Amino acid sequence: MKAVGKTIKNINLNEAVFVTLMLYLSMAFFSFALSNILLGIAGAFFVIGYLNGEITLKAINWKLYMVCVVPYLLTVISFFNSEAIISGLRYLNLRLPIIVVPFMLLSLKIEKPQIINGFKLLVVASLIACGVTFYNGVKYFDQDILFKTDFVHFITIIQHPYFGVLVLIALLSVLEYQIISNKLFKWLVVLLFTLAIVLTTSRIVYISYFLAACFYLYSHFSRKQFVLSFIAIAILSSTFLLFNKSVLNKFQRSLDYDKSPRLKLWSNTFEAVDKTQSYYFGIGIGDFYKDKKDVYFAENYSEAALGTYGFNPHSQPIEFYLTNGIFGIVILLIAFMIYLKNLKLQSKFAHVIFIIIFLFSTVECILDRQYGVQIYAVLIPLLLTESFKTNETI
């Protein structure tokens, strides 16, 4: 026991908590069970650090903490607005890390070397995940399903948009930090991550990648170089879409109501609120999801079917309107404005990562899947920590 105590004393518990939380995020590629175990280990390190005085709550900015946990508080309110308690409990449990992880992260003293080590873990996990994805691509190559959006789940190791977002964040961290010292290997990794992102066929990931690439080029190149690079990217993107009808059709359907399941799901949400006149406080989350339905059946919606319970809206802001009404949207907007005010003080890298997560949340209910909860719970508070208060650009 004395040996164990001595070993614990030699551990930098601030770093141990942070590294374990980054492992928790990285394991989103592989195992929910292992992710949850790592979250428990991070909690144990945090408690030990608090008890021995190495970790204190003096550093925590309670206003920022409350801003970060607003989604969970709205979920609690919607839960108590539900009659279907059991189905509502699932969402309270799923989103619990939103309360726990920001509390730990905002209490830590995290230095830049620790940030780099944390993102190294995400890069390594992303490389392994990309390796599995490339293997699947080779395995199914002769079956002609590459870039076919209906079959992409056979290729990517986890659901393709979440895979793409995590890999894109890993790619940007390679560009931001000296994670890989060898230039040739560094750009090889960037290329591999880019190819993996292309395989996702996810529109929002493609758009996020394009915006991040433009921002990076603008930050590092002269105006002439930027314009030439932008033209080159535009030509490559156009060529890819012209030769890949499946992905091109996916983009073309985005704004066509008759062909876009997502637009129908959004309409279904607004109609459900309208039918029940739940404008102010929304429909209880347990009640709406008591009888969950496969969202892909939304393609067969007729006008009479609009307002049906159980369909995931595929947009986090729209879901909060559904489950919390105008009240929830007002609270979210207040939290959003406070967050942006503080984010302005952070590095451009933090800005880009936030934009990626924000854009992603507009077309996916990221807090309805553990992948999304892990991304939100770790990165949203992390971007506000002192380690990101720099003038560095991506």
mmCIF file of C-alpha atoms in Angstrom, residues 116 119-120 123 173-187 189-190:
data_model
loop_
_atom_site.group_PDB
_atom_site.id
_atom_site.type_symbol
_atom_site.label_atom_id
_atom_site.label_comp_id
_atom_site.label_asym_id
_atom_site.label_seq_id
_atom_site.Cartn_x
_atom_site.Cartn_y
_atom_site.Cartn_z
ATOM 1 C CA ILE A 116 0.115 18.281 -27.357
ATOM 2 C CA PHE A 119 -3.833 15.367 -29.146
ATOM 3 C CA LYS A 120 -1.073 12.866 -29.928
ATOM 4 C CA VAL A 123 -3.823 11.271 -33.780
ATOM 5 C CA SER A 173 -3.960 19.107 -34.573
ATOM 6 C CA VAL A 174 -1.120 17.662 -36.683
ATOM 7 C CA LEU A 175 -0.920 20.988 -38.520
ATOM 8 C CA GLU A 176 -1.244 23.076 -35.344
ATOM 9 C CA TYR A 177 1.205 21.302 -33.037
ATOM 10 C CA GLN A 178 4.606 19.673 -33.464
ATOM 11 C CA ILE A 179 3.076 16.233 -33.036
ATOM 12 C CA ILE A 180 5.092 14.810 -35.934
ATOM 13 C CA SER A 181 8.601 16.237 -36.349
ATOM 14 C CA ASN A 182 9.469 14.551 -39.659
ATOM 15 C CA LYS A 183 7.968 16.730 -42.415
ATOM 16 C CA LEU A 184 7.595 13.920 -44.940
ATOM 17 C CA PHE A 185 5.794 11.694 -42.443
ATOM 18 C CA LYS A 186 3.689 14.640 -41.270
ATOM 19 C CA TRP A 187 2.343 15.354 -44.746
ATOM 20 C CA VAL A 189 -0.361 11.513 -42.318
ATOM 21 C CA VAL A 190 -2.256 14.591 -43.542
#
